[in-house]
CSV table of C-alpha atoms in Angstrom, one decimal:
chain,number,residue,atom,x,y,z
A,278,MET,CA,104.4,117.9,96.8
A,279,PRO,CA,105.1,118.3,93.0
A,280,GLN,CA,105.2,114.9,91.3
A,281,LEU,CA,108.8,115.5,90.0
A,282,ALA,CA,110.0,116.2,93.5
A,283,SER,CA,108.2,113.3,95.0
A,284,GLY,CA,109.5,111.0,92.2
A,285,ALA,CA,113.1,112.2,92.9
A,286,ILE,CA,112.7,111.4,96.6
A,287,TYR,CA,111.3,107.9,95.8
A,288,TYR,CA,114.4,107.3,93.6
A,289,ILE,CA,116.9,108.5,96.2
A,290,VAL,CA,115.3,106.4,98.9
A,291,PHE,CA,115.3,103.4,96.5
A,292,LEU,CA,119.0,104.0,95.6
A,293,PHE,CA,120.1,104.3,99.2
A,294,SER,CA,118.0,101.4,100.5
A,295,THR,CA,119.1,99.1,97.6
A,296,THR,CA,122.8,100.1,98.1
A,297,LEU,CA,122.6,99.3,101.8
A,298,HIS,CA,120.8,95.9,101.0
A,299,GLU,CA,123.6,94.8,98.6
A,300,ALA,CA,126.4,96.2,100.8
A,301,ALA,CA,124.9,94.1,103.7
A,302,HIS,CA,125.0,91.0,101.5
A,303,ALA,CA,128.7,91.7,100.5
A,304,TRP,CA,129.7,92.5,104.1
A,305,ALA,CA,128.1,89.2,105.4
A,306,ALA,CA,129.8,87.2,102.7
A,307,LYS,CA,133.2,88.8,103.7
A,308,LEU,CA,132.6,87.9,107.3
A,309,GLY,CA,131.8,84.3,106.1
A,310,GLY,CA,135.0,84.0,104.1
A,311,ASP,CA,133.9,85.0,100.6
A,312,LEU,CA,135.8,88.1,99.4
A,313,THR,CA,134.2,88.2,95.9
A,314,ALA,CA,132.0,91.2,96.5
A,315,TYR,CA,134.6,92.8,98.7
A,316,HIS,CA,137.1,92.8,95.8
A,317,GLY,CA,134.3,94.1,93.5
A,318,GLY,CA,133.8,97.1,95.8
A,319,GLN,CA,130.4,96.1,96.9
A,320,VAL,CA,131.2,96.3,100.7
A,321,SER,CA,130.4,100.0,100.5
A,322,LEU,CA,127.6,102.5,101.0
A,323,ASP,CA,128.8,104.4,97.9
A,324,PRO,CA,126.1,103.5,95.3
A,325,ARG,CA,128.6,103.8,92.4
A,326,PRO,CA,130.0,100.3,92.6
A,327,HIS,CA,126.5,98.8,92.7
A,328,MET,CA,125.4,101.0,89.9
A,329,ARG,CA,128.3,100.0,87.8
A,330,ARG,CA,127.4,96.3,88.4
A,331,GLU,CA,123.7,96.8,87.6
A,332,PRO,CA,123.3,100.0,85.6
A,333,PHE,CA,120.0,99.0,84.1
A,334,GLY,CA,118.5,97.8,87.4
A,335,MET,CA,119.9,100.6,89.6
A,336,VAL,CA,119.7,103.6,87.2
A,337,ILE,CA,117.8,103.2,83.9
A,338,LEU,CA,114.8,101.1,84.9
A,339,PRO,CA,114.0,102.9,88.2
A,340,ILE,CA,114.4,106.4,86.6
A,341,LEU,CA,112.2,105.4,83.7
A,342,SER,CA,109.6,103.9,86.0
A,343,VAL,CA,109.6,107.0,88.3
A,344,LEU,CA,109.0,109.2,85.2
A,345,ALA,CA,106.2,106.9,84.0
A,346,SER,CA,104.5,106.2,87.3
A,347,GLY,CA,106.2,108.0,90.1
A,348,TRP,CA,107.3,104.7,91.6
A,349,PRO,CA,110.8,103.2,91.1
A,350,LEU,CA,111.1,99.6,89.9
A,351,GLY,CA,114.6,98.1,89.9
A,352,PHE,CA,117.0,95.5,91.0
A,353,ALA,CA,120.6,94.9,92.1
A,354,SER,CA,122.9,92.1,93.0
A,355,ALA,CA,126.1,91.3,94.9
A,356,PRO,CA,128.5,88.7,93.4
A,357,PHE,CA,129.5,85.7,95.4
A,358,ASP,CA,131.6,82.6,94.9
A,359,PRO,CA,129.3,79.6,94.2
A,360,ILE,CA,132.0,77.1,95.3
A,361,TRP,CA,132.1,78.9,98.7
A,362,ALA,CA,128.3,78.9,98.9
A,363,LEU,CA,128.3,75.1,98.2
A,364,ARG,CA,131.0,74.5,100.8
A,365,TYR,CA,129.3,76.7,103.4
A,366,PRO,CA,125.5,76.7,102.6
A,367,LYS,CA,124.6,78.1,106.0
A,368,ARG,CA,127.1,81.0,105.7
A,369,ALA,CA,125.6,81.7,102.3
A,370,ALA,CA,122.1,81.7,104.0
A,371,TRP,CA,123.2,84.3,106.5
A,372,MET,CA,124.6,86.3,103.6
A,373,ALA,CA,121.1,86.1,102.0
A,374,LEU,CA,119.4,87.3,105.1
A,375,ALA,CA,121.7,90.2,105.6
A,376,GLY,CA,120.1,92.2,102.8
A,377,PRO,CA,116.5,92.1,104.2
A,378,ALA,CA,117.9,92.6,107.7
A,379,SER,CA,119.4,95.9,106.5
A,380,ASN,CA,116.0,97.0,105.2
A,381,LEU,CA,114.4,96.2,108.5
A,382,LEU,CA,117.0,98.2,110.3
A,383,LEU,CA,116.0,101.2,108.1
A,384,VAL,CA,112.4,100.6,109.0
A,385,LEU,CA,113.3,100.7,112.7
A,386,LEU,CA,115.3,103.9,112.3
A,387,ALA,CA,112.4,105.5,110.4
A,388,THR,CA,110.1,104.4,113.2
A,389,ILE,CA,112.3,106.0,115.8
A,390,ALA,CA,112.4,109.2,113.9
A,391,LEU,CA,108.6,109.3,113.3
A,392,ARG,CA,107.9,108.5,117.0
A,393,THR,CA,110.4,111.2,118.1
A,394,GLY,CA,108.6,113.7,115.8
A,395,MET,CA,105.3,112.8,117.4
A,396,ALA,CA,106.8,113.1,120.9
A,397,LEU,CA,108.1,116.6,120.0
A,398,GLY,CA,104.7,117.6,118.6
A,399,VAL,CA,105.8,118.2,115.0
A,400,PHE,CA,104.1,115.0,113.8
A,401,ALA,CA,100.6,113.8,114.6
A,402,VAL,CA,98.5,110.7,114.2
A,403,PRO,CA,96.8,111.0,110.8
A,404,VAL,CA,93.2,110.4,110.0
A,405,SER,CA,94.2,108.1,107.2
A,406,VAL,CA,97.5,106.6,106.1
A,407,GLY,CA,99.2,105.8,102.8
A,408,PHE,CA,102.5,104.5,101.6
A,409,ASP,CA,104.1,108.0,101.7
A,410,HIS,CA,101.8,109.5,104.3
A,411,LEU,CA,102.3,107.8,107.7
A,412,VAL,CA,102.0,110.9,109.9
A,413,GLY,CA,100.3,114.3,109.8
A,414,THR,CA,102.3,117.5,110.5
A,415,VAL,CA,101.7,120.4,112.9
A,416,GLY,CA,102.4,123.7,111.2
A,417,GLY,CA,104.4,124.3,108.1
A,418,GLY,CA,108.1,124.7,107.6
A,419,PRO,CA,110.2,121.7,106.6
A,420,TRP,CA,108.1,119.1,108.5
A,421,PRO,CA,105.8,118.0,105.7
A,422,GLY,CA,108.8,117.2,103.5
A,423,VAL,CA,110.5,115.4,106.4
A,424,ALA,CA,107.4,113.4,107.1
A,425,PHE,CA,107.2,112.5,103.4
A,426,VAL,CA,110.8,111.3,103.3
A,427,LEU,CA,110.5,109.3,106.5
A,428,SER,CA,107.2,107.7,105.4
A,429,VAL,CA,108.8,106.6,102.1
A,430,LEU,CA,111.9,105.3,103.9
A,431,PHE,CA,109.7,103.3,106.3
A,432,SER,CA,107.3,101.9,103.7
A,433,MET,CA,109.8,101.2,100.9
A,434,ASN,CA,112.1,99.3,103.2
A,435,LEU,CA,109.3,97.3,104.7
A,436,LEU,CA,108.3,96.4,101.1
A,437,LEU,CA,111.9,95.4,100.1
A,438,ALA,CA,112.3,93.3,103.2
A,439,SER,CA,108.9,91.6,102.8
A,440,LEU,CA,109.4,90.9,99.1
A,441,ASN,CA,112.9,89.6,99.5
A,442,LEU,CA,111.9,87.2,102.3
A,443,ILE,CA,109.5,85.3,100.1
A,444,PRO,CA,111.1,81.9,99.8
A,445,LEU,CA,111.1,81.6,96.0
A,446,PRO,CA,114.2,81.9,93.7
A,447,PRO,CA,115.8,84.4,93.0
A,448,LEU,CA,114.7,86.1,96.2
A,449,ASP,CA,116.7,86.1,99.4
A,450,GLY,CA,114.2,84.0,101.2
A,451,SER,CA,114.9,81.0,99.0
A,452,ALA,CA,118.7,81.2,99.8
A,453,ALA,CA,118.0,81.4,103.5
A,454,ILE,CA,116.2,78.0,103.7
A,455,PRO,CA,119.5,76.1,104.5
A,456,LEU,CA,119.3,77.6,108.0
A,457,LEU,CA,116.3,75.4,108.6
A,458,LEU,CA,117.9,72.2,107.3
A,459,THR,CA,120.4,69.7,108.5
A,460,ASP,CA,123.9,70.0,107.1
A,461,GLY,CA,123.5,67.2,104.6
A,462,LEU,CA,120.1,68.6,103.4
A,463,ALA,CA,121.5,72.1,103.3
A,464,GLU,CA,124.3,71.1,101.0
A,465,ARG,CA,121.9,69.2,98.6
A,466,TYR,CA,119.5,72.2,98.6
A,467,GLN,CA,122.3,74.6,97.9
A,468,ARG,CA,123.5,72.4,95.0
A,469,PHE,CA,120.0,72.3,93.6
A,470,LEU,CA,119.7,76.1,94.0
A,471,LEU,CA,123.0,76.8,92.3
A,472,GLY,CA,122.3,74.4,89.5
A,473,ASN,CA,118.6,75.4,88.8
A,474,GLY,CA,118.1,78.8,90.4
A,475,GLN,CA,118.3,80.7,87.1
A,476,MET,CA,115.8,78.3,85.5
A,477,PHE,CA,113.2,79.0,88.2
A,478,ALA,CA,114.1,82.7,88.6
A,479,MET,CA,111.4,84.0,86.2
A,480,LEU,CA,108.7,81.7,87.5
A,481,GLY,CA,109.7,82.7,91.0
A,482,MET,CA,109.4,86.4,90.3
A,483,LEU,CA,106.1,86.0,88.6
A,484,ALA,CA,104.7,83.9,91.5
A,485,ALA,CA,106.1,86.4,94.1
A,486,TRP,CA,104.5,89.3,92.1
A,487,ARG,CA,101.1,87.6,92.2
A,488,LEU,CA,101.5,86.8,95.9
A,489,PHE,CA,102.9,90.1,97.0
A,490,ASP,CA,99.7,92.1,97.4
A,491,VAL,CA,98.2,89.4,99.5
A,492,VAL,CA,101.4,89.1,101.6
A,493,PHE,CA,102.3,92.7,102.0
A,494,HIS,CA,99.0,94.3,102.9
A,495,PRO,CA,98.6,92.7,106.3
A,496,ILE,CA,102.3,93.3,107.0
A,497,PHE,CA,101.9,97.0,106.2
A,498,VAL,CA,98.7,97.4,108.2
A,499,THR,CA,100.3,95.6,111.2
A,500,ALA,CA,103.4,97.8,111.0
A,501,ILE,CA,101.4,101.0,110.8
A,502,ASN,CA,99.2,100.0,113.8
A,503,LEU,CA,102.5,99.3,115.7
A,504,LEU,CA,103.8,102.7,114.7
A,505,HIS,CA,100.6,104.3,115.9
A,506,TRP,CA,100.1,102.1,119.0
A,507,GLY,CA,96.5,101.8,119.8
A,508,ALA,CA,95.2,103.0,116.4
A,509,GLN,CA,93.1,100.7,114.2
A,510,TYR,CA,94.0,101.4,110.6
A,511,GLY,CA,92.6,98.7,108.3
């Protein structure tokens, strides 16, 4: 596939996956009683409200990185009321988990589509796998392109879920920790996070970046071996 076309697919998958991630945050906050993101238009699968909120992270940076490397780098965010989060730290924790959960849902849907293609005989177990090559194809037609899109959808959302679940600020995993704490500890932790999260955000991202290859590789290999049940990809 030409590099420009593959880069465009990577960006479209990134845009859709990130939009769903942030919409899931906003929807979970609305269910928990915080209407901040709802009033900002973020409870939506329309990417435009999310792009207006983070034009650099959703548009400029990912497009530039796709043009430079073929891979989109970017970020987004959904607004929330910190007073609500302090009053209801466990509701805020569920809000945080909703984003990665939406990415795992897309991984599941991509898995079903890939397995269906193999059952119908249009996809096959490949000799080797890669981030955007999870199945082989039988014959030509549209199936190589479909396989590429589904592979990128599977792998990118597995990556987004895994990265965001690392329990370091500003990632979602750090905001989900109150679910493991007593009510009193959850409130104190949330107060600490709201008061100091920005200070630790850069350190957290640097640490997560250093850890990510170590964390993601075994997750990716395990997921691929589950996709191709009985295979032994390493």
